[in-house]
Amino acid sequence: MRCGLLGEKLGHSYSPQIHKELGAYEYAIFEKKPEELECFLRSDALSGLNVTIPYKRSVIPYLDELSPIAQRLGAVNTIVRRDGRLIGHNTDYFGFRSMVEQSGLSPAGKKVLVLGTGGASATVQAVLAEMGANVVVVSRSGENNYENLHQHVDAAMLVNATPVGMFPNVGPSPVCLDQFPRLEGVLDLIYNPARTRLLLDAEERDLVAMNGLWMLVAQAKESAEWFMNAPIPDEKIRQIYQKLKLQTENIILIGMPGSGKTTVAKELAQRLDHELVDADEKIAEAARMPIPEIFRKGGEVYFRQLEAKVLKELGKQSGQIIATGGGCVTDRVNRDQLRQNGTVFWLQRSLDKLPTTGRPLSQTGDLRQMYRVREPMYQLFSHHTIDNDGDLEAAVDQIMDILEGRT
Ligand code: NAP
């Protein structure tokens, strides 16, 4: 059985990885120009197709039949060939519904702001309306726009269905969350980076914050069911989601100098077969001198500047285990650089167990005083706290349990 993904410019897509987990069919990438569409769809070489930007609407004239949801949304993201007939489905609908359910948010009876008016927004609106939400669509050129959001201070949920904040244009957020005091959560359909500026802001306010990776996997699961004409248990969504999250996000270790970051990182890298990156080594490489010499020549200020540059670059990448320097939390800007694509673990070890040899700041300063200053920052930077007073295996097991969704 041959299936694949049809689009115009596909770049790096997660779909082949996801479909490999879903069924024993070939899954290829087909980048086609608009003028090639008809010929491609009429050839009978493929039994199933996913369709993405910009063809979700333009494939419809070539199809023999549409599912009721595809018909209602006027968009198709899955095509199957049955007895020579092409049937169009829309599995983004199931994907987004599954995302809302997974988030734990309940939109029924509440005001939900949906940003953007493209194809993804239409799906989101339909799902939310069916779930009983009071949906308000925000468009740059609509009646509800970014200039009159003060009319919606009672919004309980916000869904970003615009490309604002998506890689490589990371950084901007479509709205400032301060204006919505009753907000319970934010869903962003973007999944690269894992946390857009909007999601980082939501996390900082302790709101539910979820990216679009779950939706991507869930819609693929329903597509695979259509391809194979057989049901797949919903549990498969979670398994693939966890696996993909592990492959595409960074794992970042922070903590006091000597708290075991490098040792734990090495063990994690081995267990997960991921690249290990020691931020201090990268800083020394960038400065072309060892860390103590950087401190001697330029002082801590110079070191922190180099560190911020290195962490900015590392934070954009994915699939790495990053052991940071103990003081990286002293610069607030590093927080979002690290968290945008990673889960941050704070390794805690008792101060009397921390070694000081070869650590410039630990040797010259009072460790207790250093901890008092840094503790709130470790708290602010981290997603999870790990006790590293026991043995190495125990600390790594705690991290693996979190990463694999056991705790
Ligand atoms: P789209 O058609 O390109 O854009 C959606 C809407 O965003 C536009 O109609 C526009 O609405 C608004 N917009 C575009 N540029 C903007 C800007 N610079 N500032 C503010 N608003 C802007 O995209 P789409 O296909 O609907 O997808 C939207 C997002 O969802 C994309 O990031 C896509 O990757 C993601 N997505 C994810 C999944 C998933 O499975 N996770 C599935 C589908 C889509 P107005 O002109 O009305 O403001």
GROMACS .gro file of C-alpha atoms and ligand atoms in nm:
model
  455
    1MET     CA    1   0.000   0.000   0.000
    2ARG     CA    2   0.141   0.341  -0.100
    3CYS     CA    3   0.039   0.659   0.081
    4GLY     CA    4   0.192   1.002   0.126
    5LEU     CA    5   0.166   1.372   0.196
    6LEU     CA    6   0.077   1.621  -0.077
    7GLY     CA    7   0.173   1.987  -0.047
    8GLU     CA    8   0.360   2.258  -0.232
    9LYS     CA    9   0.665   2.317  -0.010
   10LEU     CA   10   0.692   2.059   0.262
   11GLY     CA   11   1.038   2.113   0.411
   12HIS     CA   12   1.083   1.893   0.716
   13SER     CA   13   0.755   1.719   0.797
   14TYR     CA   14   0.688   1.496   1.100
   15SER     CA   15   0.422   1.302   0.904
   16PRO     CA   16   0.647   1.021   0.771
   17GLN     CA   17   0.771   0.956   1.128
   18ILE     CA   18   0.414   0.949   1.262
   19HIS     CA   19   0.274   0.725   0.989
   20LYS     CA   20   0.562   0.480   1.031
   21GLU     CA   21   0.425   0.418   1.380
   22LEU     CA   22   0.066   0.390   1.262
   23GLY     CA   23   0.072   0.124   0.992
   24ALA     CA   24   0.276  -0.094   0.760
   25TYR     CA   25   0.233   0.120   0.450
   26GLU     CA   26   0.481   0.324   0.249
   27TYR     CA   27   0.453   0.695   0.321
   28ALA     CA   28   0.627   0.943   0.091
   29ILE     CA   29   0.640   1.321   0.051
   30PHE     CA   30   0.496   1.471  -0.270
   31GLU     CA   31   0.579   1.833  -0.338
   32LYS     CA   32   0.365   1.939  -0.636
   33LYS     CA   33   0.303   2.266  -0.815
   34PRO     CA   34  -0.063   2.373  -0.865
   35GLU     CA   35  -0.050   2.282  -1.234
   36GLU     CA   36   0.063   1.927  -1.148
   37LEU     CA   37  -0.227   1.862  -0.910
   38GLU     CA   38  -0.483   1.716  -1.148
   39CYS     CA   39  -0.245   1.472  -1.317
   40PHE     CA   40  -0.108   1.364  -0.979
   41LEU     CA   41  -0.452   1.296  -0.831
   42ARG     CA   42  -0.580   1.115  -1.143
   43SER     CA   43  -0.290   0.869  -1.148
   44ASP     CA   44  -0.390   0.556  -0.958
   45ALA     CA   45  -0.053   0.485  -0.800
   46LEU     CA   46  -0.157   0.585  -0.448
   47SER     CA   47  -0.415   0.437  -0.214
   48GLY     CA   48  -0.413   0.716   0.044
   49LEU     CA   49  -0.298   1.077   0.071
   50ASN     CA   50  -0.273   1.349   0.328
   51VAL     CA   51  -0.315   1.699   0.193
   52THR     CA   52  -0.166   2.015   0.337
   53ILE     CA   53  -0.110   2.384   0.254
   54PRO     CA   54  -0.210   2.512  -0.003
   55TYR     CA   55  -0.423   2.227  -0.143
   56LYS     CA   56  -0.684   2.150   0.124
   57ARG     CA   57  -0.951   2.329  -0.081
   58SER     CA   58  -0.813   2.299  -0.433
   59VAL     CA   59  -0.816   1.916  -0.437
   60ILE     CA   60  -1.198   1.908  -0.393
   61PRO     CA   61  -1.296   1.939  -0.763
   62TYR     CA   62  -1.098   1.622  -0.839
   63LEU     CA   63  -1.272   1.408  -0.576
   64ASP     CA   64  -1.575   1.184  -0.631
   65GLU     CA   65  -1.717   1.211  -0.281
   66LEU     CA   66  -1.669   1.410   0.042
   67SER     CA   67  -1.734   1.299   0.401
   68PRO     CA   68  -1.997   1.511   0.578
   69ILE     CA   69  -1.730   1.694   0.784
   70ALA     CA   70  -1.511   1.766   0.481
   71GLN     CA   71  -1.822   1.891   0.302
   72ARG     CA   72  -1.917   2.114   0.595
   73LEU     CA   73  -1.568   2.264   0.635
   74GLY     CA   74  -1.499   2.287   0.262
   75ALA     CA   75  -1.154   2.142   0.326
   76VAL     CA   76  -0.994   1.801   0.278
   77ASN     CA   77  -0.677   1.678   0.445
   78THR     CA   78  -0.713   1.304   0.371
   79ILE     CA   79  -0.797   1.129   0.044
   80VAL     CA   80  -0.855   0.756   0.002
   81ARG     CA   81  -0.910   0.555  -0.312
   82ARG     CA   82  -1.195   0.304  -0.287
   83ASP     CA   83  -1.290   0.100  -0.595
   84GLY     CA   84  -1.127   0.363  -0.814
   85ARG     CA   85  -1.321   0.651  -0.651
   86LEU     CA   86  -1.147   0.932  -0.462
   87ILE     CA   87  -1.307   1.013  -0.127
   88GLY     CA   88  -1.212   1.323   0.072
   89HIS     CA   89  -1.211   1.340   0.453
   90ASN     CA   90  -1.117   1.602   0.710
   91THR     CA   91  -0.933   1.448   1.005
   92ASP     CA   92  -0.814   1.785   1.145
   93TYR     CA   93  -1.161   1.800   1.300
   94PHE     CA   94  -1.097   1.486   1.506
   95GLY     CA   95  -0.739   1.606   1.570
   96PHE     CA   96  -0.846   1.937   1.723
   97ARG     CA   97  -1.130   1.783   1.921
   98SER     CA   98  -0.886   1.534   2.066
   99MET     CA   99  -0.647   1.820   2.151
  100VAL     CA  100  -0.918   2.009   2.344
  101GLU     CA  101  -1.012   1.693   2.534
  102GLN     CA  102  -0.647   1.622   2.615
  103SER     CA  103  -0.593   1.979   2.742
  104GLY     CA  104  -0.854   1.927   3.014
  105LEU     CA  105  -1.022   2.256   2.923
  106SER     CA  106  -1.400   2.257   2.892
  107PRO     CA  107  -1.521   2.521   2.648
  108ALA     CA  108  -1.896   2.458   2.696
  109GLY     CA  109  -2.080   2.780   2.777
  110LYS     CA  110  -1.758   2.988   2.780
  111LYS     CA  111  -1.621   3.258   2.556
  112VAL     CA  112  -1.338   3.129   2.338
  113LEU     CA  113  -1.130   3.360   2.119
  114VAL     CA  114  -1.006   3.201   1.796
  115LEU     CA  115  -0.727   3.397   1.628
  116GLY     CA  116  -0.712   3.384   1.248
  117THR     CA  117  -0.958   3.307   0.972
  118GLY     CA  118  -0.779   3.046   0.758
  119GLY     CA  119  -0.857   2.678   0.708
  120ALA     CA  120  -0.735   2.572   1.052
  121SER     CA  121  -0.954   2.837   1.213
  122ALA     CA  122  -1.263   2.702   1.033
  123THR     CA  123  -1.198   2.356   1.179
  124VAL     CA  124  -1.136   2.498   1.527
  125GLN     CA  125  -1.456   2.704   1.510
  126ALA     CA  126  -1.665   2.402   1.406
  127VAL     CA  127  -1.527   2.183   1.687
  128LEU     CA  128  -1.571   2.451   1.953
  129ALA     CA  129  -1.925   2.532   1.839
  130GLU     CA  130  -2.012   2.164   1.863
  131MET     CA  131  -1.865   2.157   2.214
  132GLY     CA  132  -2.099   2.438   2.313
  133ALA     CA  133  -1.852   2.729   2.327
  134ASN     CA  134  -1.936   3.090   2.256
  135VAL     CA  135  -1.681   3.137   1.975
  136VAL     CA  136  -1.543   3.481   1.883
  137VAL     CA  137  -1.320   3.492   1.576
  138VAL     CA  138  -1.045   3.754   1.581
  139SER     CA  139  -0.916   3.871   1.244
  140ARG     CA  140  -0.683   4.153   1.147
  141SER     CA  141  -0.956   4.286   0.922
  142GLY     CA  142  -1.272   4.165   1.098
  143GLU     CA  143  -1.535   4.310   1.326
  144ASN     CA  144  -1.344   4.157   1.617
  145ASN     CA  145  -0.984   4.255   1.565
  146TYR     CA  146  -0.662   4.313   1.757
  147GLU     CA  147  -0.760   4.677   1.827
  148ASN     CA  148  -1.084   4.599   2.014
  149LEU     CA  149  -0.990   4.295   2.222
  150HIS     CA  150  -1.095   4.493   2.534
  151GLN     CA  151  -1.450   4.383   2.443
  152HIS     CA  152  -1.349   4.028   2.534
  153VAL     CA  153  -1.194   4.053   2.878
  154ASP     CA  154  -1.429   3.769   2.979
  155ALA     CA  155  -1.260   3.518   2.744
  156ALA     CA  156  -1.192   3.183   2.916
  157MET     CA  157  -0.992   3.022   2.635
  158LEU     CA  158  -0.780   3.136   2.347
  159VAL     CA  159  -0.683   2.938   2.038
  160ASN     CA  160  -0.408   3.055   1.807
  161ALA     CA  161  -0.491   2.947   1.452
  162THR     CA  162  -0.249   3.195   1.291
  163PRO     CA  163   0.113   3.125   1.193
  164VAL     CA  164   0.237   3.402   1.429
  165GLY     CA  165   0.532   3.273   1.634
  166MET     CA  166   0.604   2.973   1.411
  167PHE     CA  167   0.962   2.866   1.330
  168PRO     CA  168   1.173   3.031   1.190
  169ASN     CA  169   0.993   3.355   1.283
  170VAL     CA  170   0.985   3.275   1.654
  171GLY     CA  171   0.947   3.559   1.903
  172PRO     CA  172   0.629   3.755   1.836
  173SER     CA  173   0.299   3.678   2.008
  174PRO     CA  174  -0.034   3.763   1.843
  175VAL     CA  175  -0.182   3.903   2.169
  176CYS     CA  176  -0.084   4.012   2.519
  177LEU     CA  177  -0.250   3.783   2.775
  178ASP     CA  178  -0.267   4.051   3.048
  179GLN     CA  179  -0.593   4.176   2.901
  180PHE     CA  180  -0.778   3.849   2.976
  181PRO     CA  181  -0.801   3.807   3.354
  182ARG     CA  182  -1.047   3.515   3.330
  183LEU     CA  183  -0.839   3.309   3.092
  184GLU     CA  184  -0.807   2.940   3.185
  185GLY     CA  185  -0.594   2.818   2.899
  186VAL     CA  186  -0.430   2.875   2.562
  187LEU     CA  187  -0.413   2.627   2.275
  188ASP     CA  188  -0.168   2.701   1.997
  189LEU     CA  189  -0.192   2.494   1.677
  190ILE     CA  190   0.178   2.559   1.613
  191TYR     CA  191   0.414   2.281   1.728
  192ASN     CA  192   0.749   2.420   1.614
  193PRO     CA  193   0.874   2.567   1.842
  194ALA     CA  194   0.720   2.354   2.114
  195ARG     CA  195   0.641   2.671   2.306
  196THR     CA  196   0.566   2.983   2.110
  197ARG     CA  197   0.593   3.320   2.283
  198LEU     CA  198   0.217   3.293   2.342
  199LEU     CA  199   0.250   2.955   2.517
  200LEU     CA  200   0.549   3.072   2.723
  201ASP     CA  201   0.336   3.366   2.840
  202ALA     CA  202   0.048   3.131   2.924
  203GLU     CA  203   0.278   2.900   3.123
  204GLU     CA  204   0.417   3.197   3.312
  205ARG     CA  205   0.061   3.280   3.423
  206ASP     CA  206   0.002   2.918   3.529
  207LEU     CA  207  -0.262   2.870   3.260
  208VAL     CA  208  -0.317   2.548   3.069
  209ALA     CA  209  -0.084   2.576   2.768
  210MET     CA  210  -0.074   2.320   2.488
  211ASN     CA  211   0.084   2.315   2.144
  212GLY     CA  212  -0.044   2.152   1.823
  213LEU     CA  213   0.165   1.834   1.832
  214TRP     CA  214  -0.118   1.631   1.985
  215MET     CA  215  -0.354   1.751   1.711
  216LEU     CA  216  -0.102   1.658   1.443
  217VAL     CA  217  -0.069   1.304   1.577
  218ALA     CA  218  -0.444   1.263   1.636
  219GLN     CA  219  -0.538   1.373   1.284
  220ALA     CA  220  -0.276   1.132   1.145
  221LYS     CA  221  -0.427   0.849   1.348
  222GLU     CA  222  -0.768   0.904   1.193
  223SER     CA  223  -0.609   0.934   0.844
  224ALA     CA  224  -0.434   0.600   0.897
  225GLU     CA  225  -0.768   0.445   0.991
  226TRP     CA  226  -0.910   0.565   0.658
  227PHE     CA  227  -0.601   0.444   0.468
  228MET     CA  228  -0.618   0.095   0.618
  229ASN     CA  229  -0.994   0.082   0.669
  230ALA     CA  230  -0.935  -0.047   1.021
  231PRO     CA  231  -0.963   0.109   1.368
  232ILE     CA  232  -0.654   0.212   1.570
  233PRO     CA  233  -0.691   0.251   1.949
  234ASP     CA  234  -0.680   0.612   2.074
  235GLU     CA  235  -0.398   0.513   2.312
  236LYS     CA  236  -0.171   0.508   2.006
  237ILE     CA  237  -0.199   0.889   1.992
  238ARG     CA  238  -0.039   0.922   2.335
  239GLN     CA  239   0.239   0.674   2.256
  240ILE     CA  240   0.336   0.846   1.932
  241TYR     CA  241   0.300   1.192   2.087
  242GLN     CA  242   0.538   1.101   2.373
  243LYS     CA  243   0.789   0.949   2.133
  244LEU     CA  244   0.783   1.246   1.898
  245LYS     CA  245   0.806   1.493   2.185
  246LEU     CA  246   1.117   1.313   2.307
  247GLN     CA  247   1.271   1.321   1.960
  248THR     CA  248   1.187   1.683   1.883
  249GLU     CA  249   1.233   1.865   2.214
  250ASN     CA  250   1.542   1.929   2.421
  251ILE     CA  251   1.595   1.804   2.774
  252ILE     CA  252   1.765   2.072   2.979
  253LEU     CA  253   1.934   2.032   3.314
  254ILE     CA  254   1.985   2.327   3.547
  255GLY     CA  255   2.108   2.346   3.904
  256MET     CA  256   2.390   2.461   4.131
  257PRO     CA  257   2.751   2.402   4.019
  258GLY     CA  258   2.832   2.041   4.110
  259SER     CA  259   2.470   1.926   4.137
  260GLY     CA  260   2.535   1.648   3.883
  261LYS     CA  261   2.409   1.802   3.560
  262THR     CA  262   2.684   1.665   3.335
  263THR     CA  263   2.677   1.315   3.486
  264VAL     CA  264   2.297   1.290   3.466
  265ALA     CA  265   2.303   1.434   3.113
  266LYS     CA  266   2.553   1.167   3.001
  267GLU     CA  267   2.339   0.887   3.139
  268LEU     CA  268   2.023   1.034   2.983
  269ALA     CA  269   2.195   1.076   2.647
  270GLN     CA  270   2.297   0.712   2.658
  271ARG     CA  271   1.955   0.582   2.758
  272LEU     CA  272   1.774   0.791   2.498
  273ASP     CA  273   2.046   0.779   2.232
  274HIS     CA  274   2.038   1.160   2.209
  275GLU     CA  275   2.313   1.411   2.148
  276LEU     CA  276   2.473   1.540   2.467
  277VAL     CA  277   2.563   1.909   2.474
  278ASP     CA  278   2.760   2.069   2.754
  279ALA     CA  279   2.685   2.442   2.742
  280ASP     CA  280   3.012   2.532   2.919
  281GLU     CA  281   3.210   2.339   2.657
  282LYS     CA  282   3.027   2.527   2.382
  283ILE     CA  283   3.108   2.858   2.554
  284ALA     CA  284   3.476   2.765   2.581
  285GLU     CA  285   3.473   2.663   2.214
  286ALA     CA  286   3.309   2.992   2.113
  287ALA     CA  287   3.561   3.197   2.318
  288ARG     CA  288   3.852   2.969   2.220
  289MET     CA  289   3.970   2.956   2.581
  290PRO     CA  290   3.887   2.756   2.893
  291ILE     CA  291   3.617   2.886   3.129
  292PRO     CA  292   3.853   2.999   3.413
  293GLU     CA  293   4.044   3.205   3.157
  294ILE     CA  294   3.722   3.368   3.028
  295PHE     CA  295   3.649   3.475   3.387
  296ARG     CA  296   4.007   3.600   3.439
  297LYS     CA  297   4.009   3.802   3.118
  298GLY     CA  298   3.652   3.935   3.091
  299GLY     CA  299   3.493   3.873   3.429
  300GLU     CA  300   3.150   3.724   3.490
  301VAL     CA  301   2.969   3.983   3.275
  302TYR     CA  302   3.160   3.875   2.965
  303PHE     CA  303   3.104   3.508   3.047
  304ARG     CA  304   2.728   3.563   3.084
  305GLN     CA  305   2.711   3.740   2.748
  306LEU     CA  306   2.882   3.446   2.579
  307GLU     CA  307   2.656   3.205   2.766
  308ALA     CA  308   2.337   3.386   2.656
  309LYS     CA  309   2.451   3.369   2.291
  310VAL     CA  310   2.529   2.998   2.313
  311LEU     CA  311   2.201   2.913   2.490
  312LYS     CA  312   2.003   3.111   2.233
  313GLU     CA  313   2.145   2.892   1.957
  314LEU     CA  314   2.108   2.565   2.149
  315GLY     CA  315   1.751   2.649   2.253
  316LYS     CA  316   1.635   2.665   1.890
  317GLN     CA  317   1.756   2.315   1.812
  318SER     CA  318   1.591   1.991   1.914
  319GLY     CA  319   1.657   1.637   2.037
  320GLN     CA  320   1.951   1.738   2.258
  321ILE     CA  321   2.030   1.680   2.623
  322ILE     CA  322   2.173   2.011   2.743
  323ALA     CA  323   2.376   2.040   3.064
  324THR     CA  324   2.388   2.411   3.149
  325GLY     CA  325   2.626   2.607   3.370
  326GLY     CA  326   2.498   2.664   3.724
  327GLY     CA  327   2.463   3.041   3.683
  328CYS     CA  328   2.270   3.051   3.355
  329VAL     CA  329   1.955   3.131   3.555
  330THR     CA  330   2.097   3.469   3.662
  331ASP     CA  331   1.999   3.607   3.321
  332ARG     CA  332   1.619   3.598   3.285
  333VAL     CA  333   1.646   3.605   2.906
  334ASN     CA  334   1.790   3.251   2.906
  335ARG     CA  335   1.466   3.113   3.050
  336ASP     CA  336   1.255   3.149   2.739
  337GLN     CA  337   1.542   3.057   2.506
  338LEU     CA  338   1.575   2.726   2.689
  339ARG     CA  339   1.206   2.656   2.741
  340GLN     CA  340   1.088   2.733   2.385
  341ASN     CA  341   1.191   2.387   2.270
  342GLY     CA  342   1.266   2.202   2.587
  343THR     CA  343   1.165   2.066   2.922
  344VAL     CA  344   1.378   2.207   3.203
  345PHE     CA  345   1.474   1.988   3.501
  346TRP     CA  346   1.623   2.141   3.814
  347LEU     CA  347   1.868   1.901   3.978
  348GLN     CA  348   1.872   1.954   4.353
  349ARG     CA  349   2.160   1.836   4.570
  350SER     CA  350   2.237   1.939   4.931
  351LEU     CA  351   2.485   2.223   4.950
  352ASP     CA  352   2.729   2.023   5.167
  353LYS     CA  353   2.759   1.767   4.886
  354LEU     CA  354   2.853   2.018   4.616
  355PRO     CA  355   3.218   1.999   4.500
  356THR     CA  356   3.398   2.329   4.431
  357THR     CA  357   3.720   2.222   4.256
  358GLY     CA  358   3.760   2.380   3.909
  359ARG     CA  359   3.448   2.599   3.954
  360PRO     CA  360   3.548   2.967   3.958
  361LEU     CA  361   3.241   3.110   4.130
  362SER     CA  362   3.199   2.824   4.381
  363GLN     CA  363   3.561   2.874   4.496
  364THR     CA  364   3.546   3.249   4.544
  365GLY     CA  365   3.192   3.294   4.675
  366ASP     CA  366   2.977   3.175   4.961
  367LEU     CA  367   2.775   2.879   4.827
  368ARG     CA  368   2.488   2.939   5.069
  369GLN     CA  369   2.457   3.301   4.963
  370MET     CA  370   2.477   3.196   4.596
  371TYR     CA  371   2.195   2.947   4.650
  372ARG     CA  372   1.975   3.206   4.824
  373VAL     CA  373   2.003   3.434   4.522
  374ARG     CA  374   1.958   3.161   4.262
  375GLU     CA  375   1.691   2.946   4.420
  376PRO     CA  376   1.393   3.156   4.300
  377MET     CA  377   1.549   3.163   3.954
  378TYR     CA  378   1.589   2.785   3.941
  379GLN     CA  379   1.225   2.769   4.039
  380LEU     CA  380   1.126   3.013   3.765
  381PHE     CA  381   1.329   2.839   3.494
  382SER     CA  382   1.231   2.479   3.568
  383HIS     CA  383   0.933   2.265   3.474
  384HIS     CA  384   1.027   1.985   3.716
  385THR     CA  385   1.245   1.943   4.025
  386ILE     CA  386   1.465   1.633   4.058
  387ASP     CA  387   1.618   1.512   4.383
  388ASN     CA  388   1.983   1.425   4.313
  389ASP     CA  389   2.096   1.347   4.665
  390GLY     CA  390   2.071   0.973   4.599
  391ASP     CA  391   2.244   0.774   4.328
  392LEU     CA  392   2.267   0.860   3.961
  393GLU     CA  393   2.020   0.591   3.851
  394ALA     CA  394   1.752   0.725   4.085
  395ALA     CA  395   1.780   1.079   3.944
  396VAL     CA  396   1.773   0.957   3.584
  397ASP     CA  397   1.476   0.730   3.659
  398GLN     CA  398   1.281   1.030   3.796
  399ILE     CA  399   1.345   1.220   3.473
  400MET     CA  400   1.256   0.922   3.251
  401ASP     CA  401   0.930   0.872   3.440
  402ILE     CA  402   0.831   1.231   3.366
  403LEU     CA  403   0.944   1.217   3.003
  404GLU     CA  404   0.760   0.894   2.937
  405GLY     CA  405   0.443   1.016   3.105
  406ARG     CA  406   0.451   0.776   3.403
  407THR     CA  407   0.426   1.060   3.660
  408NAP     P1  408  -0.314   3.039   0.712
  408NAP     O1  409  -0.435   3.019   0.627
  408NAP     O2  410  -0.185   3.073   0.648
  408NAP     O3  411  -0.340   3.156   0.819
  408NAP     C1  412  -0.443   3.155   0.910
  408NAP     C2  413  -0.487   3.295   0.942
  408NAP     O4  414  -0.392   3.358   1.027
  408NAP     C3  415  -0.502   3.391   0.826
  408NAP     O5  416  -0.621   3.367   0.761
  408NAP     C4  417  -0.494   3.526   0.895
  408NAP     O6  418  -0.623   3.566   0.942
  408NAP     C5  419  -0.406   3.499   1.015
  408NAP     N1  420  -0.272   3.554   0.996
  408NAP     C6  421  -0.182   3.523   0.899
  408NAP     N2  422  -0.069   3.596   0.915
  408NAP     C7  423  -0.089   3.672   1.025
  408NAP     C8  424  -0.009   3.769   1.092
  408NAP     N3  425   0.112   3.801   1.049
  408NAP     N4  426  -0.061   3.829   1.200
  408NAP     C9  427  -0.186   3.797   1.247
  408NAP     N5  428  -0.266   3.707   1.185
  408NAP    C10  429  -0.217   3.646   1.078
  408NAP     O7  430  -0.287   2.911   0.801
  408NAP     P2  431  -0.377   2.784   0.839
  408NAP     O8  432  -0.357   2.680   0.739
  408NAP     O9  433  -0.515   2.825   0.873
  408NAP    O10  434  -0.297   2.737   0.972
  408NAP    C11  435  -0.283   2.822   1.083
  408NAP    C12  436  -0.180   2.766   1.179
  408NAP    O11  437  -0.223   2.640   1.228
  408NAP    C13  438  -0.044   2.740   1.114
  408NAP    O12  439   0.057   2.776   1.204
  408NAP    C14  440  -0.043   2.591   1.088
  408NAP    O13  441   0.087   2.537   1.088
  408NAP    C15  442  -0.122   2.542   1.209
  408NAP     N6  443  -0.187   2.413   1.187
  408NAP    C16  444  -0.158   2.311   1.272
  408NAP    C17  445  -0.219   2.189   1.260
  408NAP    C18  446  -0.184   2.079   1.358
  408NAP    O14  447  -0.215   1.964   1.329
  408NAP     N7  448  -0.126   2.109   1.470
  408NAP    C19  449  -0.313   2.168   1.159
  408NAP    C20  450  -0.344   2.274   1.073
  408NAP    C21  451  -0.279   2.397   1.089
  408NAP     P3  452  -0.673   3.721   0.932
  408NAP    O15  453  -0.622   3.772   0.802
  408NAP    O16  454  -0.821   3.709   0.936
  408NAP    O17  455  -0.615   3.791   1.049
   0.00000   0.00000   0.00000
